[in-house]
One Martini backbone bead per residue (centre of mass of N, CA, C, O) as a GRO file, in nm:
protein
  331
    1MET     BB    1   0.091   0.046   0.013
    2PRO     BB    2   0.050   0.350   0.009
    3ALA     BB    3   0.187   0.601   0.218
    4THR     BB    4   0.088   0.845   0.076
    5PRO     BB    5  -0.192   1.026   0.120
    6LEU     BB    6  -0.495   1.114   0.092
    7ALA     BB    7  -0.680   1.414   0.076
    8VAL     BB    8  -0.947   1.488   0.244
    9THR     BB    9  -1.273   1.630   0.281
   10LEU     BB   10  -1.586   1.653   0.423
   11GLY     BB   11  -1.735   1.876   0.391
   12ASP     BB   12  -2.068   1.923   0.419
   13PRO     BB   13  -2.182   1.746   0.711
   14ALA     BB   14  -2.522   1.767   0.579
   15GLY     BB   15  -2.439   1.615   0.375
   16ILE     BB   16  -2.314   1.329   0.154
   17GLY     BB   17  -1.961   1.318   0.244
   18PRO     BB   18  -1.986   1.113   0.493
   19GLU     BB   19  -2.113   0.849   0.362
   20ILE     BB   20  -1.910   0.844   0.111
   21ILE     BB   21  -1.660   0.807   0.252
   22VAL     BB   22  -1.757   0.526   0.406
   23GLU     BB   23  -1.811   0.396   0.152
   24ALA     BB   24  -1.522   0.412   0.005
   25TRP     BB   25  -1.379   0.247   0.242
   26ARG     BB   26  -1.556  -0.015   0.239
   27ARG     BB   27  -1.455  -0.059  -0.081
   28ARG     BB   28  -1.187  -0.107  -0.025
   29THR     BB   29  -0.838  -0.223  -0.166
   30GLU     BB   30  -0.567  -0.349  -0.282
   31GLY     BB   31  -0.370  -0.067  -0.316
   32ASP     BB   32  -0.484   0.139  -0.242
   33HIS     BB   33  -0.501   0.435  -0.159
   34PRO     BB   34  -0.484   0.605   0.113
   35PHE     BB   35  -0.675   0.810   0.350
   36ALA     BB   36  -0.739   1.105   0.476
   37VAL     BB   37  -0.955   1.300   0.706
   38PHE     BB   38  -1.081   1.670   0.722
   39GLY     BB   39  -1.257   1.654   1.006
   40ASP     BB   40  -1.499   1.513   1.194
   41PRO     BB   41  -1.551   1.231   1.375
   42THR     BB   42  -1.814   1.211   1.426
   43VAL     BB   43  -1.962   1.233   1.154
   44LEU     BB   44  -1.822   0.939   1.091
   45ARG     BB   45  -1.947   0.758   1.304
   46ALA     BB   46  -2.247   0.843   1.241
   47ALA     BB   47  -2.191   0.695   0.921
   48GLY     BB   48  -2.025   0.413   1.032
   49ALA     BB   49  -1.768   0.435   1.128
   50PRO     BB   50  -1.443   0.371   1.200
   51VAL     BB   51  -1.204   0.578   1.407
   52VAL     BB   52  -0.892   0.781   1.393
   53THR     BB   53  -0.718   1.001   1.543
   54LEU     BB   54  -0.475   1.273   1.453
   55ASP     BB   55  -0.148   1.465   1.417
   56ARG     BB   56  -0.062   1.321   1.126
   57LEU     BB   57  -0.031   1.157   0.865
   58GLU     BB   58   0.202   0.941   0.845
   59ALA     BB   59  -0.030   0.718   1.012
   60ALA     BB   60  -0.261   0.660   0.779
   61ALA     BB   61  -0.172   0.376   0.654
   62GLY     BB   62  -0.185   0.218   0.920
   63VAL     BB   63  -0.493   0.252   0.963
   64PHE     BB   64  -0.685   0.225   0.720
   65PRO     BB   65  -0.731  -0.092   0.728
   66GLU     BB   66  -0.925  -0.035   1.018
   67ALA     BB   67  -0.972   0.307   0.977
   68ILE     BB   68  -1.028   0.623   0.976
   69PRO     BB   69  -0.821   0.883   0.918
   70VAL     BB   70  -0.865   1.200   1.150
   71LEU     BB   71  -0.843   1.541   1.091
   72GLY     BB   72  -0.925   1.839   1.274
   73ALA     BB   73  -1.137   2.055   1.342
   74PRO     BB   74  -1.421   2.056   1.533
   75LEU     BB   75  -1.739   2.130   1.577
   76ALA     BB   76  -1.979   2.375   1.717
   77GLY     BB   77  -2.187   2.191   1.624
   78PRO     BB   78  -2.459   2.001   1.557
   79VAL     BB   79  -2.541   1.747   1.304
   80ARG     BB   80  -2.830   1.776   1.028
   81PRO     BB   81  -2.892   1.619   0.831
   82GLY     BB   82  -3.032   1.826   0.583
   83HIS     BB   83  -2.917   2.077   0.776
   84PRO     BB   84  -2.784   2.339   0.721
   85ASP     BB   85  -2.494   2.544   0.889
   86PRO     BB   86  -2.329   2.824   0.886
   87GLY     BB   87  -2.175   2.725   1.162
   88HIS     BB   88  -1.971   2.538   0.978
   89ALA     BB   89  -1.795   2.683   0.770
   90GLN     BB   90  -1.519   2.748   0.925
   91ALA     BB   91  -1.460   2.482   0.921
   92VAL     BB   92  -1.479   2.412   0.615
   93THR     BB   93  -1.254   2.581   0.546
   94ARG     BB   94  -1.016   2.498   0.712
   95TRP     BB   95  -0.987   2.205   0.594
   96ILE     BB   96  -0.915   2.293   0.312
   97THR     BB   97  -0.662   2.428   0.415
   98GLU     BB   98  -0.500   2.190   0.550
   99ALA     BB   99  -0.511   2.010   0.307
  100THR     BB  100  -0.358   2.168   0.114
  101GLN     BB  101  -0.102   2.218   0.326
  102ALA     BB  102  -0.025   1.887   0.286
  103CYS     BB  103   0.004   1.925  -0.059
  104LEU     BB  104   0.244   2.105  -0.040
  105THR     BB  105   0.452   1.967   0.130
  106GLY     BB  106   0.403   1.624   0.106
  107GLU     BB  107   0.209   1.468   0.289
  108ALA     BB  108   0.036   1.465   0.045
  109ALA     BB  109  -0.084   1.374  -0.262
  110ALA     BB  110  -0.379   1.468  -0.256
  111LEU     BB  111  -0.661   1.594  -0.316
  112VAL     BB  112  -1.026   1.523  -0.200
  113THR     BB  113  -1.342   1.678  -0.227
  114ALA     BB  114  -1.624   1.737  -0.082
  115PRO     BB  115  -1.936   1.885  -0.070
  116VAL     BB  116  -2.042   2.205  -0.099
  117SER     BB  117  -2.175   2.494   0.013
  118LYS     BB  118  -2.233   2.813  -0.118
  119ALA     BB  119  -2.470   2.920   0.024
  120VAL     BB  120  -2.353   2.907   0.300
  121LEU     BB  121  -2.068   3.034   0.286
  122LYS     BB  122  -2.161   3.267   0.233
  123ALA     BB  123  -2.347   3.345   0.456
  124ALA     BB  124  -2.057   3.350   0.619
  125GLY     BB  125  -1.852   3.517   0.413
  126PHE     BB  126  -1.765   3.355   0.152
  127ARG     BB  127  -1.603   3.524  -0.152
  128HIS     BB  128  -1.630   3.263  -0.313
  129PRO     BB  129  -1.783   3.064  -0.615
  130GLY     BB  130  -1.549   2.826  -0.498
  131HIS     BB  131  -1.304   2.588  -0.488
  132THR     BB  132  -1.156   2.647  -0.714
  133GLU     BB  133  -1.080   2.958  -0.614
  134PHE     BB  134  -0.967   2.895  -0.355
  135LEU     BB  135  -0.744   2.690  -0.465
  136GLY     BB  136  -0.590   2.954  -0.600
  137GLU     BB  137  -0.533   3.102  -0.357
  138LEU     BB  138  -0.394   2.877  -0.155
  139THR     BB  139  -0.169   2.829  -0.437
  140ALA     BB  140  -0.021   3.106  -0.535
  141GLY     BB  141   0.287   3.078  -0.393
  142ALA     BB  142   0.360   2.836  -0.526
  143ALA     BB  143   0.500   2.679  -0.702
  144PHE     BB  144   0.525   2.634  -1.082
  145ALA     BB  145   0.513   2.447  -1.366
  146GLY     BB  146   0.345   2.635  -1.580
  147GLU     BB  147   0.027   2.721  -1.662
  148ARG     BB  148  -0.203   2.910  -1.452
  149GLY     BB  149  -0.432   2.854  -1.275
  150PRO     BB  150  -0.764   2.751  -1.241
  151VAL     BB  151  -0.896   2.469  -1.421
  152MET     BB  152  -1.193   2.311  -1.522
  153MET     BB  153  -1.251   1.923  -1.520
  154LEU     BB  154  -1.426   1.696  -1.705
  155VAL     BB  155  -1.481   1.333  -1.664
  156ALA     BB  156  -1.616   1.089  -1.889
  157ALA     BB  157  -1.522   0.844  -2.007
  158ASP     BB  158  -1.410   0.973  -2.319
  159LEU     BB  159  -1.428   1.233  -2.174
  160ARG     BB  160  -1.283   1.569  -2.201
  161VAL     BB  161  -1.321   1.896  -2.003
  162THR     BB  162  -1.341   2.261  -1.995
  163LEU     BB  163  -1.337   2.580  -1.872
  164ALA     BB  164  -1.363   2.921  -1.960
  165THR     BB  165  -1.602   2.931  -1.752
  166ILE     BB  166  -1.839   2.906  -1.482
  167HIS     BB  167  -2.009   3.057  -1.226
  168LEU     BB  168  -2.255   3.165  -1.411
  169PRO     BB  169  -2.434   3.319  -1.590
  170ILE     BB  170  -2.581   3.342  -1.929
  171SER     BB  171  -2.538   3.649  -1.939
  172GLY     BB  172  -2.206   3.651  -1.860
  173VAL     BB  173  -2.020   3.489  -2.070
  174SER     BB  174  -1.939   3.715  -2.295
  175ALA     BB  175  -1.784   3.907  -2.064
  176ALA     BB  176  -1.612   3.686  -1.937
  177LEU     BB  177  -1.441   3.662  -2.202
  178THR     BB  178  -1.126   3.643  -2.320
  179PHE     BB  179  -0.828   3.629  -2.445
  180GLU     BB  180  -0.642   3.543  -2.241
  181GLY     BB  181  -0.805   3.353  -2.065
  182LEU     BB  182  -0.808   3.140  -2.296
  183LEU     BB  183  -0.544   3.071  -2.356
  184ARG     BB  184  -0.490   2.989  -2.074
  185THR     BB  185  -0.674   2.746  -2.067
  186ILE     BB  186  -0.569   2.601  -2.319
  187ARG     BB  187  -0.308   2.569  -2.225
  188VAL     BB  188  -0.355   2.424  -1.952
  189THR     BB  189  -0.484   2.170  -2.074
  190GLU     BB  190  -0.246   2.072  -2.262
  191GLN     BB  191  -0.033   2.055  -2.001
  192ALA     BB  192  -0.226   1.827  -1.861
  193LEU     BB  193  -0.245   1.629  -2.107
  194ALA     BB  194   0.079   1.571  -2.059
  195ARG     BB  195   0.129   1.539  -1.789
  196ASP     BB  196  -0.159   1.370  -1.622
  197PHE     BB  197  -0.232   1.160  -1.901
  198GLY     BB  198   0.008   1.089  -2.134
  199CYS     BB  199  -0.014   1.329  -2.393
  200ALA     BB  200   0.218   1.350  -2.650
  201HIS     BB  201  -0.028   1.480  -2.825
  202PRO     BB  202  -0.267   1.717  -2.809
  203ARG     BB  203  -0.561   1.739  -2.866
  204LEU     BB  204  -0.810   2.030  -2.942
  205ALA     BB  205  -1.116   2.158  -2.871
  206ILE     BB  206  -1.324   2.438  -2.968
  207ALA     BB  207  -1.621   2.587  -2.858
  208GLY     BB  208  -1.826   2.746  -2.910
  209LEU     BB  209  -2.093   2.986  -2.803
  210ASN     BB  210  -2.278   2.981  -3.076
  211PRO     BB  211  -2.495   2.868  -3.275
  212HIS     BB  212  -2.281   2.722  -3.509
  213ALA     BB  213  -2.050   2.932  -3.446
  214GLY     BB  214  -2.224   3.179  -3.581
  215GLU     BB  215  -2.255   3.148  -3.847
  216SER     BB  216  -2.032   3.396  -3.966
  217GLY     BB  217  -2.195   3.627  -3.792
  218GLU     BB  218  -2.528   3.559  -3.732
  219ILE     BB  219  -2.487   3.436  -3.449
  220GLY     BB  220  -2.259   3.618  -3.377
  221ARG     BB  221  -1.872   3.735  -3.269
  222GLU     BB  222  -1.711   3.563  -3.073
  223GLU     BB  223  -1.546   3.373  -3.293
  224ILE     BB  224  -1.427   3.609  -3.460
  225ASP     BB  225  -1.304   3.807  -3.224
  226LEU     BB  226  -1.207   3.563  -3.017
  227ILE     BB  227  -1.159   3.253  -3.046
  228ARG     BB  228  -1.013   3.225  -3.329
  229PRO     BB  229  -0.768   3.369  -3.261
  230ALA     BB  230  -0.676   3.194  -3.033
  231VAL     BB  231  -0.621   2.967  -3.217
  232GLU     BB  232  -0.420   3.066  -3.382
  233VAL     BB  233  -0.191   3.155  -3.189
  234LEU     BB  234  -0.163   2.833  -3.105
  235ARG     BB  235  -0.097   2.713  -3.375
  236ALA     BB  236   0.174   2.891  -3.395
  237GLU     BB  237   0.284   2.729  -3.117
  238GLY     BB  238   0.196   2.431  -3.215
  239MET     BB  239  -0.082   2.336  -3.162
  240ASP     BB  240  -0.326   2.118  -3.134
  241VAL     BB  241  -0.622   2.300  -3.291
  242ALA     BB  242  -0.986   2.327  -3.288
  243GLY     BB  243  -1.138   2.610  -3.402
  244PRO     BB  244  -1.487   2.691  -3.393
  245LEU     BB  245  -1.703   2.442  -3.295
  246PRO     BB  246  -1.976   2.302  -3.285
  247ALA     BB  247  -2.180   2.204  -2.986
  248ASP     BB  248  -2.399   1.992  -3.108
  249SER     BB  249  -2.162   1.791  -3.256
  250LEU     BB  250  -1.901   1.787  -3.035
  251PHE     BB  251  -2.002   1.485  -2.861
  252ALA     BB  252  -1.993   1.279  -3.033
  253ALA     BB  253  -1.832   0.992  -3.059
  254GLY     BB  254  -1.664   1.053  -3.298
  255MET     BB  255  -1.539   1.327  -3.219
  256ARG     BB  256  -1.419   1.232  -2.942
  257GLU     BB  257  -1.183   1.057  -3.095
  258ARG     BB  258  -1.013   1.328  -3.208
  259PHE     BB  259  -1.003   1.422  -2.895
  260ASP     BB  260  -0.852   1.495  -2.563
  261ALA     BB  261  -1.047   1.769  -2.565
  262ILE     BB  262  -1.265   2.020  -2.458
  263VAL     BB  263  -1.334   2.328  -2.501
  264CYS     BB  264  -1.559   2.562  -2.300
  265MET     BB  265  -1.763   2.836  -2.249
  266TYR     BB  266  -1.953   2.691  -2.024
  267HIS     BB  267  -2.104   2.479  -1.812
  268ASP     BB  268  -2.335   2.319  -1.959
  269GLN     BB  269  -2.161   2.244  -2.204
  270ALA     BB  270  -2.030   2.035  -2.043
  271LEU     BB  271  -2.223   1.924  -1.799
  272ILE     BB  272  -2.397   1.761  -1.980
  273PRO     BB  273  -2.217   1.544  -2.147
  274VAL     BB  274  -2.098   1.413  -1.914
  275LYS     BB  275  -2.373   1.295  -1.753
  276MET     BB  276  -2.477   1.153  -2.019
  277LEU     BB  277  -2.259   0.962  -1.990
  278ASP     BB  278  -2.182   0.934  -1.669
  279PHE     BB  279  -2.367   1.035  -1.374
  280TRP     BB  280  -2.162   0.869  -1.164
  281GLY     BB  281  -1.874   0.876  -1.311
  282GLY     BB  282  -1.792   1.189  -1.261
  283VAL     BB  283  -1.516   1.423  -1.263
  284ASN     BB  284  -1.338   1.642  -1.088
  285ILE     BB  285  -1.040   1.884  -1.207
  286THR     BB  286  -0.781   2.112  -1.118
  287LEU     BB  287  -0.602   2.258  -1.325
  288GLY     BB  288  -0.270   2.465  -1.256
  289LEU     BB  289  -0.159   2.313  -0.980
  290PRO     BB  290   0.077   2.238  -0.737
  291ILE     BB  291  -0.181   2.030  -0.693
  292VAL     BB  292  -0.377   1.757  -0.665
  293ARG     BB  293  -0.754   1.766  -0.777
  294THR     BB  294  -1.053   1.647  -0.668
  295SER     BB  295  -1.380   1.557  -0.732
  296PRO     BB  296  -1.719   1.516  -0.741
  297ASP     BB  297  -1.991   1.600  -0.985
  298HIS     BB  298  -2.144   1.669  -0.717
  299GLY     BB  299  -2.337   1.752  -0.429
  300THR     BB  300  -2.481   1.762  -0.119
  301ALA     BB  301  -2.803   1.646  -0.124
  302PHE     BB  302  -2.983   1.711   0.124
  303ASP     BB  303  -3.229   1.541   0.060
  304ILE     BB  304  -3.054   1.255   0.113
  305ALA     BB  305  -2.950   1.270   0.377
  306GLY     BB  306  -2.929   1.040   0.578
  307LYS     BB  307  -3.062   0.762   0.407
  308GLY     BB  308  -2.918   0.576   0.234
  309LEU     BB  309  -2.879   0.705  -0.123
  310ALA     BB  310  -2.613   0.722  -0.186
  311ARG     BB  311  -2.370   0.752  -0.412
  312PRO     BB  312  -1.988   0.663  -0.449
  313ASP     BB  313  -1.873   0.675  -0.723
  314SER     BB  314  -1.756   0.967  -0.787
  315PHE     BB  315  -1.569   0.939  -0.584
  316ILE     BB  316  -1.401   0.699  -0.635
  317ALA     BB  317  -1.306   0.821  -0.874
  318ALA     BB  318  -1.150   1.076  -0.756
  319LEU     BB  319  -0.956   0.883  -0.620
  320LYS     BB  320  -0.833   0.740  -0.872
  321VAL     BB  321  -0.756   0.982  -1.016
  322ALA     BB  322  -0.592   1.128  -0.808
  323ALA     BB  323  -0.364   0.909  -0.768
  324ALA     BB  324  -0.271   0.888  -1.080
  325ILE     BB  325  -0.156   1.132  -1.090
  326ALA     BB  326   0.048   1.156  -0.869
  327ASP     BB  327   0.195   0.878  -1.022
  328ARG     BB  328   0.290   1.076  -1.248
  329ARG     BB  329   0.427   1.300  -1.108
  330ALA     BB  330   0.620   1.128  -0.955
  331GLU     BB  331   0.783   1.037  -1.197
   0.00000   0.00000   0.00000
């Protein structure tokens, strides 16, 4: 069993994070990376797992076969599954911060985050749109060879997608797209395909923003004024990049075979095909960071929390993807 554990954050304790973590541990197999949870041990015990609290991560691998190793500050108050409490937000963000620091120091091989509630965190004063942006700030001072993220990638079945914009209303997407931002997203994607996925010559497709990729300007000019010029710059740098291409046909099986990743312009353009292909097993990966970070591609699911209905498939897949990327970087 590898000695360096993955760092797992508990997420919102009132969501399904605790139970999918426990179920992932129950389904562990020989040779899996051990993981340690940054969270409240009481919450994991309530979800039915044996727990050992630790002061240091170095003991986690020895504990993992028999119990879930746990580090982190306890919550200030009780947890009711399905009933989120902004009073827990400070502990939730502290767990993320401490787990990220463990990855930066090399004590943990990678970070796997259980879902948080943006609304709950914002009610307590959290100023970031989500996990991805928060992790970008937490790792900003660490050295990293390559174009800096964070950039969100989703993987499912034979599809990898990255996002040029993330958590925005549709009405704000066009204004949020910039030439430099699009170049950065595509470069981060290309470098991650080579470094983290072993693609010797990454092939990228760039989706258009408008129907039919703008139809030569008849249905919008973003493709002409922004996306195509960015693609031309990257081709001149030697990158294998195609686009802008109409998104309505870009995710068909025949098209997916031609590319190693597709760069999408907005959230649902990327996530709808991912969840259609593999609703239960999709994984979110944050590219362009000095640490490896993955998460399940679903939220807190407060409506089913504590009812024994949550499936751990996506979380287990996130653990496996994190371990594989960490191993590749270590090599």
